[in-house]
């Protein structure tokens, strides 16, 4: 039924805090509701999973909750990948959780975060509440080639 069961939606937006692991995106934000409707209409029956990511910054997009709801309503399984830096600013996402949320815990290294404990605390607070609400939460700790000397956990 699904020859290619996955598709990634990578909507480019301006990043407020660049990460050494991502690229500099500068496309302006615009209303994408028509784009997601068109995309999901064409993909119905062709793919099962829709992966929303932006080099770790999908939470920048103000319409992410609507995208997730639209994907679910059309029978897709939404998955979001993030670096977790914006989770504490998007409590609205707790009412529009994807099937799975993947959080790569490397941002404190790449962004020279002054308070890595605060970053981890914010990620864990969001992750625990998301899991309590039924979302699968995957925490990824990887830093090969990163700033290993900064590992304090």
PDB file of N, CA and C in Angstrom, residues 6-58:
ATOM      1  N   UNK A   6       7.213   7.507   4.055  1.00  0.00           N
ATOM      2  CA  UNK A   6       7.581   8.717   4.787  1.00  0.00           C
ATOM      3  C   UNK A   6       7.817   9.882   3.837  1.00  0.00           C
ATOM      4  N   UNK A   7       7.498  11.079   4.313  1.00  0.00           N
ATOM      5  CA  UNK A   7       7.807  12.304   3.593  1.00  0.00           C
ATOM      6  C   UNK A   7       8.169  13.353   4.616  1.00  0.00           C
ATOM      7  N   UNK A   8       9.219  14.094   4.359  1.00  0.00           N
ATOM      8  CA  UNK A   8       9.615  15.169   5.268  1.00  0.00           C
ATOM      9  C   UNK A   8       9.109  16.502   4.738  1.00  0.00           C
ATOM     10  N   UNK A   9       8.543  17.313   5.613  1.00  0.00           N
ATOM     11  CA  UNK A   9       8.104  18.667   5.294  1.00  0.00           C
ATOM     12  C   UNK A   9       9.111  19.585   5.945  1.00  0.00           C
ATOM     13  N   UNK A  10       9.940  20.229   5.145  1.00  0.00           N
ATOM     14  CA  UNK A  10      10.976  21.110   5.674  1.00  0.00           C
ATOM     15  C   UNK A  10      10.653  22.514   5.215  1.00  0.00           C
ATOM     16  N   UNK A  11       9.911  23.234   6.051  1.00  0.00           N
ATOM     17  CA  UNK A  11       9.534  24.593   5.689  1.00  0.00           C
ATOM     18  C   UNK A  11      10.598  25.551   6.188  1.00  0.00           C
ATOM     19  N   UNK A  12      11.197  26.290   5.292  1.00  0.00           N
ATOM     20  CA  UNK A  12      12.272  27.214   5.658  1.00  0.00           C
ATOM     21  C   UNK A  12      11.724  28.474   6.306  1.00  0.00           C
ATOM     22  N   UNK A  13      12.347  28.840   7.418  1.00  0.00           N
ATOM     23  CA  UNK A  13      12.000  30.060   8.150  1.00  0.00           C
ATOM     24  C   UNK A  13      13.272  30.665   8.703  1.00  0.00           C
ATOM     25  N   UNK A  14      13.187  31.902   9.063  1.00  0.00           N
ATOM     26  CA  UNK A  14      14.311  32.582   9.676  1.00  0.00           C
ATOM     27  C   UNK A  14      14.567  32.000  11.061  1.00  0.00           C
ATOM     28  N   UNK A  15      15.814  31.686  11.355  1.00  0.00           N
ATOM     29  CA  UNK A  15      16.167  31.163  12.658  1.00  0.00           C
ATOM     30  C   UNK A  15      16.693  32.287  13.541  1.00  0.00           C
ATOM     31  N   UNK A  16      16.148  32.441  14.764  1.00  0.00           N
ATOM     32  CA  UNK A  16      16.633  33.498  15.629  1.00  0.00           C
ATOM     33  C   UNK A  16      17.967  33.159  16.268  1.00  0.00           C
ATOM     34  N   UNK A  17      18.234  31.888  16.449  1.00  0.00           N
ATOM     35  CA  UNK A  17      19.476  31.463  17.086  1.00  0.00           C
ATOM     36  C   UNK A  17      20.078  30.374  16.214  1.00  0.00           C
ATOM     37  N   UNK A  18      21.107  30.713  15.485  1.00  0.00           N
ATOM     38  CA  UNK A  18      21.706  29.742  14.588  1.00  0.00           C
ATOM     39  C   UNK A  18      22.467  28.687  15.372  1.00  0.00           C
ATOM     40  N   UNK A  19      22.508  27.531  14.837  1.00  0.00           N
ATOM     41  CA  UNK A  19      23.177  26.408  15.475  1.00  0.00           C
ATOM     42  C   UNK A  19      24.277  25.931  14.547  1.00  0.00           C
ATOM     43  N   UNK A  20      25.387  25.461  15.094  1.00  0.00           N
ATOM     44  CA  UNK A  20      26.475  25.001  14.242  1.00  0.00           C
ATOM     45  C   UNK A  20      26.077  23.779  13.433  1.00  0.00           C
ATOM     46  N   UNK A  21      24.973  23.123  13.812  1.00  0.00           N
ATOM     47  CA  UNK A  21      24.529  21.930  13.106  1.00  0.00           C
ATOM     48  C   UNK A  21      23.566  22.235  11.968  1.00  0.00           C
ATOM     49  N   UNK A  22      23.103  23.482  11.872  1.00  0.00           N
ATOM     50  CA  UNK A  22      22.104  23.817  10.854  1.00  0.00           C
ATOM     51  C   UNK A  22      22.599  24.911   9.935  1.00  0.00           C
ATOM     52  N   UNK A  23      21.814  25.148   8.902  1.00  0.00           N
ATOM     53  CA  UNK A  23      22.158  26.145   7.903  1.00  0.00           C
ATOM     54  C   UNK A  23      21.402  27.437   8.182  1.00  0.00           C
ATOM     55  N   UNK A  24      21.804  28.501   7.555  1.00  0.00           N
ATOM     56  CA  UNK A  24      21.151  29.801   7.715  1.00  0.00           C
ATOM     57  C   UNK A  24      19.986  29.899   6.727  1.00  0.00           C
ATOM     58  N   UNK A  25      18.766  29.901   7.248  1.00  0.00           N
ATOM     59  CA  UNK A  25      17.581  30.033   6.414  1.00  0.00           C
ATOM     60  C   UNK A  25      17.058  31.447   6.538  1.00  0.00           C
ATOM     61  N   UNK A  26      16.672  32.034   5.421  1.00  0.00           N
ATOM     62  CA  UNK A  26      16.227  33.415   5.468  1.00  0.00           C
ATOM     63  C   UNK A  26      14.891  33.644   4.759  1.00  0.00           C
ATOM     64  N   UNK A  27      14.202  32.617   4.346  1.00  0.00           N
ATOM     65  CA  UNK A  27      12.916  32.801   3.676  1.00  0.00           C
ATOM     66  C   UNK A  27      11.904  33.371   4.664  1.00  0.00           C
ATOM     67  N   UNK A  28      11.125  34.340   4.224  1.00  0.00           N
ATOM     68  CA  UNK A  28      10.142  34.966   5.099  1.00  0.00           C
ATOM     69  C   UNK A  28       8.975  34.018   5.350  1.00  0.00           C
ATOM     70  N   UNK A  29       8.334  34.219   6.502  1.00  0.00           N
ATOM     71  CA  UNK A  29       7.162  33.430   6.876  1.00  0.00           C
ATOM     72  C   UNK A  29       5.956  33.876   6.066  1.00  0.00           C
ATOM     73  N   UNK A  30       5.141  32.923   5.680  1.00  0.00           N
ATOM     74  CA  UNK A  30       3.891  33.247   5.007  1.00  0.00           C
ATOM     75  C   UNK A  30       2.872  32.169   5.351  1.00  0.00           C
ATOM     76  N   UNK A  31       1.634  32.401   5.015  1.00  0.00           N
ATOM     77  CA  UNK A  31       0.558  31.462   5.317  1.00  0.00           C
ATOM     78  C   UNK A  31       0.715  30.233   4.433  1.00  0.00           C
ATOM     79  N   UNK A  32       0.935  29.097   5.062  1.00  0.00           N
ATOM     80  CA  UNK A  32       1.156  27.852   4.325  1.00  0.00           C
ATOM     81  C   UNK A  32      -0.031  26.903   4.382  1.00  0.00           C
ATOM     82  N   UNK A  33      -1.173  27.359   4.881  1.00  0.00           N
ATOM     83  CA  UNK A  33      -2.295  26.451   5.046  1.00  0.00           C
ATOM     84  C   UNK A  33      -2.724  25.831   3.724  1.00  0.00           C
ATOM     85  N   UNK A  34      -2.674  26.586   2.651  1.00  0.00           N
ATOM     86  CA  UNK A  34      -3.012  26.021   1.342  1.00  0.00           C
ATOM     87  C   UNK A  34      -1.993  25.011   0.879  1.00  0.00           C
ATOM     88  N   UNK A  35      -0.736  25.260   1.173  1.00  0.00           N
ATOM     89  CA  UNK A  35       0.333  24.335   0.784  1.00  0.00           C
ATOM     90  C   UNK A  35       0.225  22.993   1.473  1.00  0.00           C
ATOM     91  N   UNK A  36      -0.074  22.999   2.755  1.00  0.00           N
ATOM     92  CA  UNK A  36      -0.203  21.730   3.472  1.00  0.00           C
ATOM     93  C   UNK A  36      -1.448  20.981   3.019  1.00  0.00           C
ATOM     94  N   UNK A  37      -2.520  21.708   2.691  1.00  0.00           N
ATOM     95  CA  UNK A  37      -3.727  21.056   2.174  1.00  0.00           C
ATOM     96  C   UNK A  37      -3.449  20.393   0.828  1.00  0.00           C
ATOM     97  N   UNK A  38      -2.783  21.116  -0.054  1.00  0.00           N
ATOM     98  CA  UNK A  38      -2.452  20.566  -1.369  1.00  0.00           C
ATOM     99  C   UNK A  38      -1.536  19.360  -1.236  1.00  0.00           C
ATOM    100  N   UNK A  39      -0.510  19.501  -0.422  1.00  0.00           N
ATOM    101  CA  UNK A  39       0.449  18.420  -0.235  1.00  0.00           C
ATOM    102  C   UNK A  39      -0.223  17.163   0.309  1.00  0.00           C
ATOM    103  N   UNK A  40      -1.004  17.317   1.379  1.00  0.00           N
ATOM    104  CA  UNK A  40      -1.630  16.140   1.977  1.00  0.00           C
ATOM    105  C   UNK A  40      -2.678  15.521   1.060  1.00  0.00           C
ATOM    106  N   UNK A  41      -3.362  16.327   0.270  1.00  0.00           N
ATOM    107  CA  UNK A  41      -4.323  15.782  -0.688  1.00  0.00           C
ATOM    108  C   UNK A  41      -3.613  14.899  -1.715  1.00  0.00           C
ATOM    109  N   UNK A  42      -2.487  15.376  -2.234  1.00  0.00           N
ATOM    110  CA  UNK A  42      -1.748  14.601  -3.228  1.00  0.00           C
ATOM    111  C   UNK A  42      -1.081  13.361  -2.648  1.00  0.00           C
ATOM    112  N   UNK A  43      -0.755  13.391  -1.372  1.00  0.00           N
ATOM    113  CA  UNK A  43      -0.026  12.285  -0.762  1.00  0.00           C
ATOM    114  C   UNK A  43      -0.911  11.236  -0.110  1.00  0.00           C
ATOM    115  N   UNK A  44      -2.199  11.505  -0.010  1.00  0.00           N
ATOM    116  CA  UNK A  44      -3.106  10.554   0.616  1.00  0.00           C
ATOM    117  C   UNK A  44      -3.008   9.207  -0.103  1.00  0.00           C
ATOM    118  N   UNK A  45      -2.735   8.168   0.686  1.00  0.00           N
ATOM    119  CA  UNK A  45      -2.589   6.822   0.139  1.00  0.00           C
ATOM    120  C   UNK A  45      -1.191   6.512  -0.360  1.00  0.00           C
ATOM    121  N   UNK A  46      -0.346   7.527  -0.504  1.00  0.00           N
ATOM    122  CA  UNK A  46       1.012   7.306  -1.010  1.00  0.00           C
ATOM    123  C   UNK A  46       2.047   7.213   0.111  1.00  0.00           C
ATOM    124  N   UNK A  47       1.842   7.961   1.174  1.00  0.00           N
ATOM    125  CA  UNK A  47       2.748   7.921   2.326  1.00  0.00           C
ATOM    126  C   UNK A  47       1.923   7.834   3.600  1.00  0.00           C
ATOM    127  N   UNK A  48       2.564   7.400   4.674  1.00  0.00           N
ATOM    128  CA  UNK A  48       1.867   7.239   5.941  1.00  0.00           C
ATOM    129  C   UNK A  48       2.337   8.266   6.975  1.00  0.00           C
ATOM    130  N   UNK A  49       3.639   8.524   7.014  1.00  0.00           N
ATOM    131  CA  UNK A  49       4.224   9.430   8.000  1.00  0.00           C
ATOM    132  C   UNK A  49       4.587  10.763   7.349  1.00  0.00           C
ATOM    133  N   UNK A  50       4.301  11.864   8.048  1.00  0.00           N
ATOM    134  CA  UNK A  50       4.769  13.181   7.632  1.00  0.00           C
ATOM    135  C   UNK A  50       5.720  13.680   8.707  1.00  0.00           C
ATOM    136  N   UNK A  51       6.965  13.946   8.324  1.00  0.00           N
ATOM    137  CA  UNK A  51       7.990  14.421   9.250  1.00  0.00           C
ATOM    138  C   UNK A  51       8.125  15.934   9.105  1.00  0.00           C
ATOM    139  N   UNK A  52       7.861  16.652  10.183  1.00  0.00           N
ATOM    140  CA  UNK A  52       7.990  18.105  10.193  1.00  0.00           C
ATOM    141  C   UNK A  52       9.303  18.455  10.880  1.00  0.00           C
ATOM    142  N   UNK A  53      10.168  19.138  10.143  1.00  0.00           N
ATOM    143  CA  UNK A  53      11.450  19.532  10.709  1.00  0.00           C
ATOM    144  C   UNK A  53      11.983  20.747   9.980  1.00  0.00           C
ATOM    145  N   UNK A  54      12.886  21.415  10.588  1.00  0.00           N
ATOM    146  CA  UNK A  54      13.584  22.539   9.945  1.00  0.00           C
ATOM    147  C   UNK A  54      14.953  22.628  10.591  1.00  0.00           C
ATOM    148  N   UNK A  55      15.748  21.626  10.328  1.00  0.00           N
ATOM    149  CA  UNK A  55      17.079  21.603  10.926  1.00  0.00           C
ATOM    150  C   UNK A  55      16.967  21.888  12.424  1.00  0.00           C
ATOM    151  N   UNK A  56      15.949  21.319  13.057  1.00  0.00           N
ATOM    152  CA  UNK A  56      15.772  21.477  14.488  1.00  0.00           C
ATOM    153  C   UNK A  56      14.904  22.638  14.903  1.00  0.00           C
ATOM    154  N   UNK A  57      14.286  23.372  13.978  1.00  0.00           N
ATOM    155  CA  UNK A  57      13.518  24.568  14.332  1.00  0.00           C
ATOM    156  C   UNK A  57      12.067  24.560  13.825  1.00  0.00           C
ATOM    157  N   UNK A  58      11.347  23.454  13.844  1.00  0.00           N
ATOM    158  CA  UNK A  58       9.961  23.495  13.350  1.00  0.00           C
ATOM    159  C   UNK A  58       9.056  24.322  14.251  1.00  0.00           C
TER     160      UNK A  58
END
